[in-house]
PDB file of C-alpha atoms in Angstrom:
ATOM      1  CA  MET R   1       0.000   0.000   0.000  1.00  0.00           C
ATOM      2  CA  GLU R   2       2.880   2.369   0.760  1.00  0.00           C
ATOM      3  CA  GLN R   3       4.610   1.694  -2.569  1.00  0.00           C
ATOM      4  CA  PHE R   4       1.446   2.041  -4.639  1.00  0.00           C
ATOM      5  CA  GLY R   5      -0.236   4.859  -2.740  1.00  0.00           C
ATOM      6  CA  TRP R   6      -0.539   6.887  -5.939  1.00  0.00           C
ATOM      7  CA  ALA R   7      -2.904   4.246  -7.327  1.00  0.00           C
ATOM      8  CA  PHE R   8      -5.382   4.897  -4.545  1.00  0.00           C
ATOM      9  CA  ASP R   9      -5.485   8.677  -4.947  1.00  0.00           C
ATOM     10  CA  ASN R  10      -8.605  10.255  -6.333  1.00  0.00           C
ATOM     11  CA  GLU R  11      -6.711  11.574  -9.309  1.00  0.00           C
ATOM     12  CA  ILE R  12      -4.097   9.343 -10.939  1.00  0.00           C
ATOM     13  CA  ASP R  13      -1.235  11.086 -12.693  1.00  0.00           C
ATOM     14  CA  MET R  14      -1.035   9.327 -16.063  1.00  0.00           C
ATOM     15  CA  SER R  15       2.482  10.518 -16.844  1.00  0.00           C
ATOM     16  CA  ARG R  16       3.750   9.010 -13.581  1.00  0.00           C
ATOM     17  CA  THR R  17       1.904   5.754 -14.277  1.00  0.00           C
ATOM     18  CA  PHE R  18       3.102   5.264 -17.854  1.00  0.00           C
ATOM     19  CA  ASN R  19       6.419   7.114 -17.706  1.00  0.00           C
ATOM     20  CA  GLU R  20       8.593   3.984 -17.943  1.00  0.00           C
ATOM     21  CA  LEU R  21       6.576   2.611 -20.853  1.00  0.00           C
ATOM     22  CA  HIS R  22       6.816   5.932 -22.678  1.00  0.00           C
ATOM     23  CA  ASN R  23      10.583   6.061 -22.115  1.00  0.00           C
ATOM     24  CA  PHE R  24      10.930   2.490 -23.400  1.00  0.00           C
ATOM     25  CA  HIS R  25       8.909   3.362 -26.513  1.00  0.00           C
ATOM     26  CA  ASP R  26      11.049   6.444 -27.173  1.00  0.00           C
ATOM     27  CA  LYS R  27      14.351   4.570 -26.716  1.00  0.00           C
ATOM     28  CA  ALA R  28      13.381   1.573 -28.858  1.00  0.00           C
ATOM     29  CA  VAL R  29      14.974   1.645 -32.293  1.00  0.00           C
ATOM     30  CA  PRO R  30      15.576  -1.253 -34.705  1.00  0.00           C
ATOM     31  CA  GLU R  31      19.358  -0.765 -34.429  1.00  0.00           C
ATOM     32  CA  SER R  32      19.318  -1.057 -30.624  1.00  0.00           C
ATOM     33  CA  THR R  33      21.804  -3.400 -28.965  1.00  0.00           C
ATOM     34  CA  GLU R  34      19.138  -4.706 -26.594  1.00  0.00           C
ATOM     35  CA  LYS R  35      17.129  -7.500 -28.221  1.00  0.00           C
ATOM     36  CA  ILE R  36      13.796  -6.567 -26.641  1.00  0.00           C
ATOM     37  CA  GLN R  37      13.999  -2.935 -27.713  1.00  0.00           C
ATOM     38  CA  SER R  38      15.110  -3.914 -31.193  1.00  0.00           C
ATOM     39  CA  LEU R  39      12.315  -6.469 -31.612  1.00  0.00           C
ATOM     40  CA  TYR R  40       9.735  -4.044 -30.206  1.00  0.00           C
ATOM     41  CA  ALA R  41      10.815  -1.332 -32.638  1.00  0.00           C
ATOM     42  CA  LYS R  42      10.857  -3.698 -35.619  1.00  0.00           C
ATOM     43  CA  ILE R  43       7.300  -4.866 -34.885  1.00  0.00           C
ATOM     44  CA  PHE R  44       5.439  -1.924 -33.381  1.00  0.00           C
ATOM     45  CA  LYS R  45       7.233   1.018 -34.982  1.00  0.00           C
ATOM     46  CA  SER R  46       7.122  -0.302 -38.540  1.00  0.00           C
ATOM     47  CA  ASN R  47       4.926   1.049 -41.308  1.00  0.00           C
ATOM     48  CA  ALA R  48       3.439  -2.400 -41.827  1.00  0.00           C
ATOM     49  CA  PHE R  49       2.128  -2.410 -38.259  1.00  0.00           C
ATOM     50  CA  TYR R  50       0.471   0.970 -38.801  1.00  0.00           C
ATOM     51  CA  LEU R  51      -1.247  -0.409 -41.895  1.00  0.00           C
ATOM     52  CA  ILE R  52      -2.279  -3.726 -40.330  1.00  0.00           C
ATOM     53  CA  ALA R  53      -3.331  -2.422 -36.888  1.00  0.00           C
ATOM     54  CA  PRO R  54      -6.739  -0.985 -37.943  1.00  0.00           C
ATOM     55  CA  ILE R  55      -7.599  -4.157 -39.857  1.00  0.00           C
ATOM     56  CA  LEU R  56      -6.537  -6.327 -36.931  1.00  0.00           C
ATOM     57  CA  TYR R  57      -8.547  -4.146 -34.559  1.00  0.00           C
ATOM     58  CA  LEU R  58     -11.685  -4.450 -36.684  1.00  0.00           C
ATOM     59  CA  TYR R  59     -11.243  -8.231 -36.973  1.00  0.00           C
ATOM     60  CA  LEU R  60     -10.784  -8.655 -33.214  1.00  0.00           C
ATOM     61  CA  LYS R  61     -13.763  -6.390 -32.577  1.00  0.00           C
ATOM     62  CA  TYR R  62     -15.839  -8.521 -34.970  1.00  0.00           C
ATOM     63  CA  LEU R  63     -14.815 -11.711 -33.160  1.00  0.00           C
ATOM     64  CA  ALA R  64     -15.595 -10.202 -29.778  1.00  0.00           C
ATOM     65  CA  THR R  65     -19.065  -9.076 -30.847  1.00  0.00           C
ATOM     66  CA  LYS R  66     -19.750 -12.383 -32.591  1.00  0.00           C
ATOM     67  CA  TYR R  67     -18.818 -14.609 -29.665  1.00  0.00           C
ATOM     68  CA  THR R  68     -20.417 -12.421 -26.994  1.00  0.00           C
ATOM     69  CA  HIS R  69     -23.704 -11.875 -28.824  1.00  0.00           C
ATOM     70  CA  PRO R  70     -26.638 -13.209 -26.741  1.00  0.00           C
ATOM     71  CA  GLU R  71     -28.122 -15.191 -29.642  1.00  0.00           C
ATOM     72  CA  TYR R  72     -24.826 -17.006 -30.224  1.00  0.00           C
ATOM     73  CA  LEU R  73     -24.439 -17.789 -26.545  1.00  0.00           C
ATOM     74  CA  ASN R  74     -28.039 -19.033 -26.315  1.00  0.00           C
ATOM     75  CA  LYS R  75     -27.466 -21.282 -29.336  1.00  0.00           C
ATOM     76  CA  ILE R  76     -24.405 -22.823 -27.669  1.00  0.00           C
ATOM     77  CA  ILE R  77     -26.376 -23.432 -24.474  1.00  0.00           C
ATOM     78  CA  GLU R  78     -29.283 -24.998 -26.400  1.00  0.00           C
ATOM     79  CA  ASN R  79     -26.891 -27.267 -28.309  1.00  0.00           C
ATOM     80  CA  GLU R  80     -25.285 -28.403 -25.051  1.00  0.00           C
ATOM     81  CA  ILE R  81     -28.671 -29.100 -23.477  1.00  0.00           C
ATOM     82  CA  GLN R  82     -29.814 -31.099 -26.527  1.00  0.00           C
ATOM     83  CA  ALA R  83     -26.566 -33.067 -26.578  1.00  0.00           C
ATOM     84  CA  ASP R  84     -27.160 -34.326 -23.035  1.00  0.00           C
TER      85      ASP R  84
END
């Protein structure tokens, strides 16, 4: 509780929360000597990722809405009941 007291404040300072992640993102370059930073930069800072990300987002959103739709879930439950 003492170490994470900032998390229990009424107002969370976002820069304090995500400061290390932001610094990591800024430092990561494909030519980095550290493997993790280099791999991160090659994947998430590439132009291909910027082109694929919206398509991937829409596909994942489609899957989430498909598999959480009440009609789909009811159909699964009915099939399970009939199988027994």
